[in-house]
XYZ file of C-alpha atoms in Angstrom:
621
model
C -21.249 34.908 61.494
C -18.286 37.233 60.798
C -15.145 36.183 58.929
C -13.054 35.932 62.091
C -15.690 33.887 63.912
C -16.016 31.558 60.916
C -12.248 31.147 60.841
C -12.189 30.145 64.536
C -15.091 27.745 64.065
C -13.354 26.058 61.146
C -10.122 25.728 63.123
C -12.019 24.152 66.037
C -13.524 21.551 63.699
C -10.218 20.881 61.939
C -9.364 17.614 63.683
C -12.543 15.949 62.394
C -12.973 15.647 58.593
C -15.695 18.105 57.669
C -16.725 16.339 54.466
C -16.092 13.066 52.682
C -16.000 9.677 54.422
C -14.164 8.572 57.535
C -14.126 5.726 60.024
C -15.375 6.098 63.598
C -15.274 3.737 66.573
C -17.633 0.817 66.315
C -16.448 0.478 63.640
C -18.639 2.507 61.367
C -18.223 4.697 58.298
C -19.662 8.197 58.327
C -20.298 10.285 55.238
C -20.956 13.979 54.983
C -21.668 15.745 51.694
C -22.314 19.372 50.756
C -24.977 19.529 48.048
C -27.009 22.732 48.483
C -30.134 23.156 46.341
C -30.487 19.374 46.095
C -33.210 17.359 47.815
C -31.817 13.822 47.830
C -28.312 12.374 48.138
C -27.555 8.649 48.398
C -24.454 6.552 49.013
C -24.128 3.793 46.410
C -21.809 1.073 47.701
C -19.544 -0.645 45.155
C -17.615 -3.895 45.224
C -13.882 -4.305 44.498
C -14.607 -4.656 40.778
C -16.388 -1.315 40.764
C -19.887 -2.769 40.449
C -22.717 -0.919 42.274
C -24.736 -2.557 45.007
C -26.508 -1.454 48.183
C -27.860 2.098 48.400
C -27.840 4.143 51.636
C -30.104 7.198 51.819
C -28.466 10.267 53.367
C -30.152 12.489 55.918
C -30.577 16.156 55.060
C -29.000 18.610 57.527
C -28.881 22.396 57.669
C -27.243 24.580 54.998
C -27.230 21.966 52.257
C -25.358 19.182 54.071
C -26.269 15.485 54.001
C -24.944 12.646 56.177
C -25.122 8.867 56.479
C -23.633 6.096 58.634
C -22.765 2.492 57.759
C -22.413 0.324 60.857
C -19.902 -2.524 61.132
C -17.687 -1.399 58.273
C -14.381 0.486 58.065
C -11.474 1.114 55.739
C -11.767 -0.352 52.270
C -15.439 0.441 51.651
C -15.913 1.697 48.079
C -18.740 3.999 47.089
C -20.145 6.702 44.866
C -22.784 9.344 45.527
C -26.095 9.823 43.711
C -27.508 13.363 43.679
C -31.237 13.808 42.976
C -31.122 10.606 40.976
C -28.163 11.678 38.832
C -24.890 9.812 38.798
C -23.610 8.127 40.831
C -20.468 10.258 41.007
C -17.156 9.902 42.869
C -16.903 11.852 46.124
C -15.046 15.173 45.501
C -13.662 14.870 49.056
C -12.497 11.287 48.484
C -9.269 10.230 50.225
C -8.567 7.454 47.706
C -9.503 6.686 44.079
C -8.142 3.166 43.491
C -9.765 2.873 40.040
C -9.047 6.402 38.828
C -10.926 9.696 38.979
C -14.077 8.267 37.369
C -14.200 5.149 39.558
C -15.579 4.535 43.041
C -14.117 6.399 45.998
C -12.552 4.404 48.847
C -12.688 4.868 52.601
C -9.167 4.991 54.079
C -7.738 5.679 57.524
C -4.406 7.354 58.346
C -3.089 4.422 60.383
C 0.432 4.210 58.951
C 3.203 3.059 61.324
C 5.382 6.169 61.207
C 9.023 5.993 62.331
C 9.766 9.752 62.214
C 8.717 10.810 65.722
C 11.935 12.796 66.185
C 11.716 14.655 62.873
C 11.480 18.432 63.330
C 11.351 19.565 59.717
C 13.750 21.591 57.572
C 14.710 25.173 58.329
C 14.221 27.573 55.374
C 17.847 28.762 55.643
C 19.134 25.277 54.845
C 16.767 24.461 51.989
C 18.168 22.951 48.802
C 15.105 21.861 46.856
C 14.930 19.025 44.332
C 11.852 19.216 42.115
C 10.520 15.793 41.152
C 7.781 14.497 38.879
C 7.064 11.107 40.446
C 5.829 9.491 37.231
C 9.004 10.162 35.235
C 11.649 10.218 37.966
C 12.101 6.435 37.803
C 11.246 3.701 35.276
C 8.478 2.481 37.603
C 7.088 5.974 38.170
C 6.033 5.333 41.776
C 6.583 6.687 45.279
C 8.136 3.366 46.259
C 10.680 3.419 43.421
C 11.742 6.947 44.333
C 12.768 5.756 47.808
C 15.826 4.020 46.335
C 17.103 7.403 45.066
C 16.960 9.145 48.438
C 20.469 8.176 49.699
C 21.984 9.476 46.478
C 20.149 12.794 46.779
C 21.168 13.129 50.428
C 24.800 12.470 49.522
C 24.592 15.107 46.805
C 23.543 17.780 49.277
C 19.793 18.026 48.713
C 17.798 18.827 51.861
C 14.209 18.494 50.600
C 12.232 16.999 47.744
C 9.548 19.112 46.116
C 7.008 16.799 44.488
C 4.925 17.971 41.562
C 1.203 17.571 42.363
C 0.177 14.039 43.308
C -3.582 14.547 43.777
C -5.513 12.151 41.529
C -5.660 13.157 37.867
C -7.320 11.627 34.789
C -5.643 8.674 33.084
C -2.232 7.232 33.921
C 0.083 10.138 33.047
C -0.152 13.842 33.758
C 1.950 16.663 35.162
C -0.566 16.791 38.022
C -1.915 20.285 37.444
C -5.156 18.800 36.100
C -5.889 17.189 39.462
C -9.543 16.788 40.436
C -9.486 14.814 43.695
C -7.483 17.033 46.030
C -7.434 14.576 48.932
C -6.567 11.383 47.029
C -2.886 10.661 46.160
C -2.775 9.196 42.657
C -3.132 5.421 42.660
C -0.828 5.122 39.645
C 1.979 6.482 41.873
C 1.149 4.164 44.784
C -1.804 5.886 46.459
C -1.995 6.961 50.119
C 0.253 4.195 51.480
C 2.940 4.784 48.865
C 3.145 8.492 49.639
C 3.404 7.841 53.372
C 6.213 5.340 52.796
C 8.131 7.867 50.701
C 7.794 10.651 53.281
C 8.762 8.356 56.165
C 11.802 7.077 54.235
C 12.838 10.616 53.310
C 12.713 11.703 56.957
C 14.829 8.687 57.891
C 17.453 10.006 55.444
C 17.234 13.523 56.880
C 15.342 14.838 53.850
C 12.198 16.938 53.940
C 9.319 16.566 51.480
C 7.276 19.462 50.125
C 4.288 19.068 47.824
C 3.076 21.228 44.969
C -0.592 22.009 45.710
C -2.981 23.474 43.136
C -5.737 25.664 44.549
C -6.051 28.267 41.776
C -8.063 25.941 39.506
C -9.196 22.331 39.230
C -8.863 20.125 36.167
C -11.815 19.503 33.804
C -11.609 15.736 33.229
C -13.115 13.888 36.207
C -14.189 17.087 37.949
C -17.593 16.364 39.509
C -17.787 19.388 41.818
C -20.591 21.037 39.842
C -22.705 17.891 40.207
C -22.921 18.745 43.901
C -22.943 22.540 43.887
C -22.481 25.383 41.392
C -20.948 27.433 44.210
C -17.529 25.791 43.995
C -16.851 28.234 41.150
C -17.660 31.877 40.464
C -18.087 34.011 37.380
C -17.096 37.121 39.377
C -13.426 36.375 38.773
C -11.629 34.687 35.922
C -8.318 32.875 35.599
C -6.357 31.555 32.596
C -8.250 28.282 33.197
C -11.762 29.807 33.159
C -14.064 30.657 36.067
C -12.187 31.100 39.333
C -12.666 28.915 42.383
C -15.203 30.617 44.645
C -13.231 31.778 47.658
C -15.065 35.035 48.366
C -18.609 34.903 46.969
C -21.943 33.405 47.942
C -21.577 30.046 49.735
C -17.771 30.248 49.592
C -17.197 29.068 53.156
C -17.403 25.307 52.350
C -15.065 25.901 49.389
C -12.488 27.585 51.605
C -12.957 24.789 54.141
C -12.183 22.252 51.418
C -8.809 23.851 50.718
C -7.902 24.351 54.367
C -8.886 20.771 55.188
C -6.715 19.634 52.294
C -3.758 21.657 53.588
C -4.233 20.145 57.026
C -4.455 16.615 55.651
C -1.180 16.835 53.744
C 0.699 18.191 56.760
C -0.954 16.164 59.542
C -1.817 12.828 57.923
C 1.093 12.592 55.461
C 3.732 14.368 57.587
C 4.689 16.616 54.672
C 7.083 19.426 55.515
C 5.355 22.086 53.488
C 3.600 23.120 50.317
C 4.465 24.975 47.148
C 1.313 26.847 46.114
C 0.867 26.808 42.354
C 0.140 30.174 40.667
C -0.826 31.918 43.894
C -1.462 35.117 41.931
C -4.531 33.341 40.449
C -6.035 32.559 43.867
C -8.522 35.432 43.875
C -9.909 36.366 47.280
C -11.322 39.749 48.263
C -12.363 38.806 51.797
C -10.959 40.338 54.970
C -8.780 37.307 55.711
C -7.084 36.174 52.500
C -7.005 32.446 51.816
C -3.197 32.523 51.457
C -2.864 33.796 55.017
C -5.200 31.106 56.297
C -3.349 28.398 54.359
C -0.087 29.336 56.083
C -1.729 29.461 59.497
C -3.575 26.165 59.071
C -0.471 24.375 57.765
C 1.618 25.372 60.774
C -1.149 24.597 63.243
C -1.369 21.087 61.755
C 2.132 20.110 62.907
C 2.907 21.405 66.423
C 6.632 21.192 67.130
C 7.554 20.683 63.491
C 8.804 23.300 61.006
C 6.385 23.708 58.094
C 7.332 25.729 55.020
C 4.867 27.417 52.648
C 6.228 28.724 49.338
C 4.234 30.412 46.580
C 4.673 30.523 42.860
C 3.686 34.118 42.188
C 4.824 36.238 39.258
C 4.033 39.622 40.831
C 7.182 40.096 42.959
C 4.973 41.075 45.899
C 6.719 41.557 49.257
C 3.437 41.193 51.158
C 3.504 37.465 50.429
C 6.346 37.069 52.940
C 5.411 39.797 55.412
C 3.768 38.535 58.629
C 0.008 38.886 58.954
C 0.589 41.479 61.695
C 2.141 43.725 59.033
C -0.580 43.168 56.465
C 1.141 40.253 54.752
C 0.310 36.616 54.144
C 3.079 35.130 56.299
C 4.503 32.772 53.668
C 8.069 31.480 53.902
C 9.085 32.043 50.310
C 8.286 32.682 46.671
C 9.640 31.520 43.340
C 11.784 34.453 42.161
C 11.940 33.854 38.426
C 13.813 37.047 37.521
C 17.102 35.249 38.183
C 16.181 32.430 35.808
C 15.106 34.870 33.110
C 18.279 36.961 33.362
C 20.433 33.841 33.189
C 18.584 32.421 30.166
C 18.879 35.756 28.379
C 22.588 35.979 29.190
C 23.637 32.456 28.257
C 20.934 31.051 25.950
C 19.852 34.284 24.291
C 16.098 33.885 24.917
C 14.383 37.141 23.959
C 10.728 36.420 23.149
C 7.678 36.750 25.382
C 8.625 37.604 29.005
C 12.348 37.312 28.222
C 12.114 40.651 26.403
C 11.973 42.286 29.856
C 15.545 41.182 30.620
C 18.966 42.088 29.230
C 21.081 39.362 30.807
C 23.864 41.912 31.237
C 26.453 41.533 33.976
C 25.070 44.663 35.621
C 21.466 43.470 35.618
C 22.467 40.022 36.817
C 24.387 41.602 39.695
C 21.445 43.852 40.522
C 19.116 40.847 40.617
C 21.511 39.073 42.981
C 21.743 42.083 45.272
C 17.992 42.591 45.490
C 16.484 39.105 45.258
C 14.348 39.898 42.243
C 14.963 42.410 39.451
C 11.584 44.073 39.018
C 10.778 46.327 41.958
C 8.239 48.590 40.283
C 9.698 49.195 36.834
C 7.408 48.995 33.819
C 7.422 45.578 32.173
C 7.519 45.770 28.382
C 5.888 42.358 28.176
C 3.050 43.168 30.599
C 2.651 46.831 29.711
C 2.529 48.042 33.310
C 4.660 48.431 36.427
C 5.623 45.163 38.106
C 7.002 44.312 41.522
C 7.717 45.852 44.905
C 10.851 46.446 46.939
C 12.584 43.292 48.164
C 14.558 45.183 50.806
C 14.371 43.591 54.255
C 13.044 40.244 53.079
C 15.099 37.200 54.044
C 17.200 35.849 51.148
C 16.019 32.330 51.996
C 12.534 33.476 50.946
C 13.626 33.747 47.302
C 13.666 30.442 45.420
C 16.150 30.565 42.529
C 16.504 28.086 39.694
C 18.137 27.567 36.321
C 15.314 25.290 35.198
C 12.082 23.856 36.556
C 9.151 21.836 35.233
C 7.554 24.916 33.661
C 10.684 26.372 32.095
C 11.552 22.991 30.577
C 8.166 21.418 29.926
C 6.537 24.537 28.550
C 9.091 24.671 25.757
C 7.817 23.075 22.571
C 10.309 20.208 22.603
C 10.809 19.945 26.373
C 14.430 21.045 26.091
C 16.442 21.282 29.260
C 18.956 24.046 29.826
C 21.781 21.771 28.652
C 20.226 21.593 25.179
C 20.562 25.363 24.741
C 23.874 26.255 26.404
C 27.354 24.754 26.275
C 28.594 22.443 29.041
C 30.955 25.232 30.111
C 28.053 27.683 30.437
C 26.011 25.080 32.341
C 28.828 24.621 34.841
C 29.354 28.360 35.310
C 25.646 29.057 35.751
C 25.399 26.243 38.299
C 28.197 27.720 40.409
C 26.387 31.041 40.663
C 23.063 29.377 41.537
C 24.400 27.097 44.252
C 26.617 29.667 45.963
C 24.101 32.504 45.986
C 22.466 33.450 49.320
C 19.072 32.440 47.929
C 17.288 29.077 48.126
C 18.314 26.936 45.154
C 15.902 24.623 43.372
C 17.157 21.854 41.077
C 14.948 20.137 38.543
C 15.385 16.368 38.630
C 18.445 15.274 36.656
C 19.932 18.769 36.591
C 22.801 17.629 38.788
C 24.246 15.611 35.910
C 22.916 17.805 33.063
C 20.441 15.121 32.003
C 19.819 14.916 28.284
C 16.272 13.529 28.543
C 13.602 16.113 27.729
C 10.655 16.856 29.982
C 7.689 17.199 27.665
C 4.108 18.177 28.307
C 2.022 15.004 28.533
C -1.594 14.114 29.313
C -3.952 11.135 29.207
C -7.365 12.769 28.799
C -10.484 11.379 27.189
C -10.486 11.439 23.392
C -12.399 14.700 22.919
C -10.503 16.728 25.511
C -7.221 15.121 24.448
C -7.748 16.271 20.867
C -8.341 19.848 22.059
C -5.214 19.729 24.220
C -3.098 18.501 21.301
C -4.445 21.178 18.967
C -4.022 23.887 21.572
C -0.443 22.867 22.316
C 0.536 23.155 18.670
C -1.215 26.497 18.206
C 0.550 27.818 21.317
C 3.957 27.566 19.648
C 2.960 28.491 16.094
C 4.054 32.094 16.603
C 7.496 31.362 18.063
C 10.253 31.868 15.510
C 12.557 29.275 17.051
C 9.953 26.520 16.646
C 9.020 27.267 13.038
C 8.866 24.014 11.116
C 9.160 21.909 14.285
C 6.552 19.276 15.039
C 5.420 19.772 18.637
C 5.145 16.339 20.324
C 1.581 15.179 20.915
C 0.845 15.480 24.670
C -1.595 12.577 24.423
C 0.946 10.152 22.995
C 2.379 7.624 25.433
C 5.694 8.001 23.609
C 5.814 11.658 24.698
C 5.541 10.532 28.308
C 8.113 7.746 27.853
C 10.669 10.151 26.382
C 10.433 12.261 29.545
C 11.654 9.526 31.908
C 14.976 10.177 33.618
C 17.908 7.891 32.819
C 19.819 7.730 36.107
C 22.616 5.653 34.538
C 23.531 8.713 32.490
C 24.950 10.332 35.641
C 27.925 7.940 35.496
C 28.756 8.575 31.845
C 31.425 10.913 30.414
C 30.096 14.414 29.962
C 27.708 13.956 32.881
C 29.684 12.528 35.794
C 31.845 15.659 35.944
C 28.764 17.875 36.278
C 27.561 15.741 39.153
C 30.950 16.052 40.835
C 30.698 19.828 40.469
C 27.238 19.900 42.041
C 28.397 17.736 44.932
C 31.363 20.031 45.659
C 29.341 23.223 45.306
C 26.635 21.969 47.649
C 29.314 20.831 50.100
C 30.741 24.360 50.063
C 27.261 25.773 50.570
C 26.760 23.600 53.654
C 30.208 23.902 55.268
C 31.999 27.127 54.332
C 32.007 29.734 57.135
C 31.233 32.487 54.631
C 28.103 30.606 53.517
C 26.646 30.080 56.974
C 25.121 33.545 57.222
C 22.837 34.630 54.379
C 21.318 37.704 55.980
C 21.232 40.903 53.995
C 24.460 42.798 54.450
C 26.563 39.608 54.355
C 26.714 39.424 50.557
C 27.165 41.666 47.555
C 27.235 41.391 43.780
C 28.723 43.771 41.228
C 29.622 43.831 37.578
C 33.315 43.585 36.667
C 33.299 45.131 33.238
C 30.623 44.313 30.669
C 31.191 40.547 30.564
C 31.716 39.440 34.168
C 30.376 39.811 37.670
C 31.487 39.036 41.202
C 29.331 37.575 43.949
C 30.782 37.845 47.469
C 29.641 35.941 50.557
C 31.045 36.976 53.953
C 31.089 35.268 57.333
C 33.333 33.665 59.936
C 36.098 36.148 59.139
C 36.275 34.934 55.544
C 35.096 35.937 52.093
C 34.020 33.463 49.445
C 34.059 35.119 46.047
C 32.487 33.794 42.850
C 33.817 35.333 39.649
C 31.472 34.589 36.751
C 32.609 35.265 33.219
C 29.797 35.456 30.700
C 32.006 35.388 27.625
C 35.489 36.319 26.422
C 38.629 36.860 28.477
C 38.232 38.150 32.022
C 40.885 39.336 34.473
C 40.117 40.153 38.090
C 42.557 41.054 40.863
C 42.045 39.439 44.272
C 43.718 40.051 47.677
C 47.228 38.625 48.184
C 45.996 35.886 50.552
C 43.338 34.630 48.130
C 43.281 30.942 47.256
C 41.239 29.237 44.588
C 38.686 26.799 46.004
C 37.503 25.475 42.653
C 37.034 26.511 39.049
C 34.232 25.246 36.850
C 36.566 24.337 33.967
C 38.713 21.966 36.010
C 39.130 18.554 34.327
C 37.355 16.726 37.172
C 34.208 18.650 36.266
C 34.550 18.027 32.540
C 36.535 21.156 31.652
C 39.990 21.483 30.108
C 41.758 24.055 32.331
C 44.413 22.091 34.223
C 46.326 24.948 35.856
C 44.945 27.248 38.512
C 43.337 30.367 37.019
C 44.913 32.402 39.847
C 48.419 33.655 39.014
C 50.255 36.629 40.590
C 47.146 37.864 42.394
C 44.999 37.909 39.257
C 42.243 35.459 38.328
C 42.140 34.905 34.576
C 39.394 32.976 32.879
C 37.780 32.517 29.501
C 34.010 32.808 29.708
C 31.650 31.176 30.138
C 33.393 30.060 33.296
C 33.337 30.519 37.062
C 36.119 30.638 39.652
C 35.535 30.431 43.404
C 38.145 32.049 45.656
C 38.527 32.356 49.422
C 40.349 35.013 51.428
C 40.371 36.684 54.840
C 37.771 39.372 55.317
C 39.044 42.886 55.937
C 35.837 43.956 57.682
């Protein structure tokens, strides 16, 4: 069967789970397992305490598949699978792991009473993303607890949550990138029902929910895929995490089907509004129809009449990610464009090691990044030693996700320092103005809107042997960084490391933080309501350096111009048209600054950097 025919066959089967366990009319539970090269597979039923009991033999089918049926039973059945006498093991296609990744799998049905029938999704042009780690976003660390924060986020101006991975992971605390049960929302967060409640509540508030999905690798602790088949992985390709997932080699079709079924489940059964694909550059696929293209197609087909958004994390600056399949692209809606973050960190925090050496942080290079979308369009990267990037021309600005911090850029620092630890409050305010008024899609990391002081550290809860290796590796990773010399890197395995990473929402009301939140609220209000911000197409904005220490970003629309003057440092003077009026300045007392008089006097805006001033005037075009 050719690739196109296989693709159509998979799509036709999409509405019925291809593997795992599900409930059919009767009721009865049906299992289907892929275990090629094995002769015998059995279902071992377990009780609520996790104790094994009755054994059901499975019937061998073609191409390495096995199936079984249990009459008179439905949701709630717990089980493991025994393969040629080994195990029993959890089901890698399990939809629920109530006792963790090493415990019995559970049969569940998607019978939630949804109230979001009128929800149509979020348009990419209106996206304001709020990145959330469920386990540290609230003291309880659950989906349910996060629901209470939704009205506050809506009032702030957020339009969609972006959840870090929630697929089941080992232990009780993890970033989620070590997930091993792709289909099973982590029980420690509230499991399948908790996630559905969060999504339904978010839609009721007018908020979308995107999920970070990891398909470039699977975690090691609790990963039982190889117990069923060696073909889930391949030695033909390698990733930073070892052997690549087998998407293009021998017996790769069931592996691809696993991912596409997972994509469909999140969108169809959990009503998610889209996915953020982790490290898409490490999804290696040399087939005719790339997996990324099929992910986008399957996601949209899973929600007829609803807008679904697929965004990639991809460091290559590749335009083909967003080009339609008809033009040889993958048809994604967006990509994390980290060049903006790196330029801003270099400019205001002075970062210069590792990949930051590729950036100057100059006003000119910042302006160039803002004009283009990303900075590298084919220049040679000093850090990588080769040319990087392609032209961004013609790509929609909404396709570029900009941030000042995210889970990686905070958590991958030795001490989990947020941006506010490394720049002054004045710089934080100025940087925020540029981010939120740019034509690109802004992403906030939880707590950013009040300049949270809590760190976000790297934390895990692996078994003792793997945990020791993770701790040692983490400390070796930072041994060569000058800025961390003499610092004790927190132990990822320590529960205290996890506890220190919890957000303190009460901090948002305290002096030094409440002003930042007021600034974010006003900036996001401008972004949503100003005529000049309504149109973000190319040709409606420009950015240019104003001397060596300042730049101007202009947005045009509705007969008006909204101009952001950003001063990096020192005194800056910039003449504006006679009809210009100041909309806000980042150093106003209500935002925590100390500039009480308008920075606009006699047609000239004067500021002391780091600072930002937003002006409005009639367009002359």
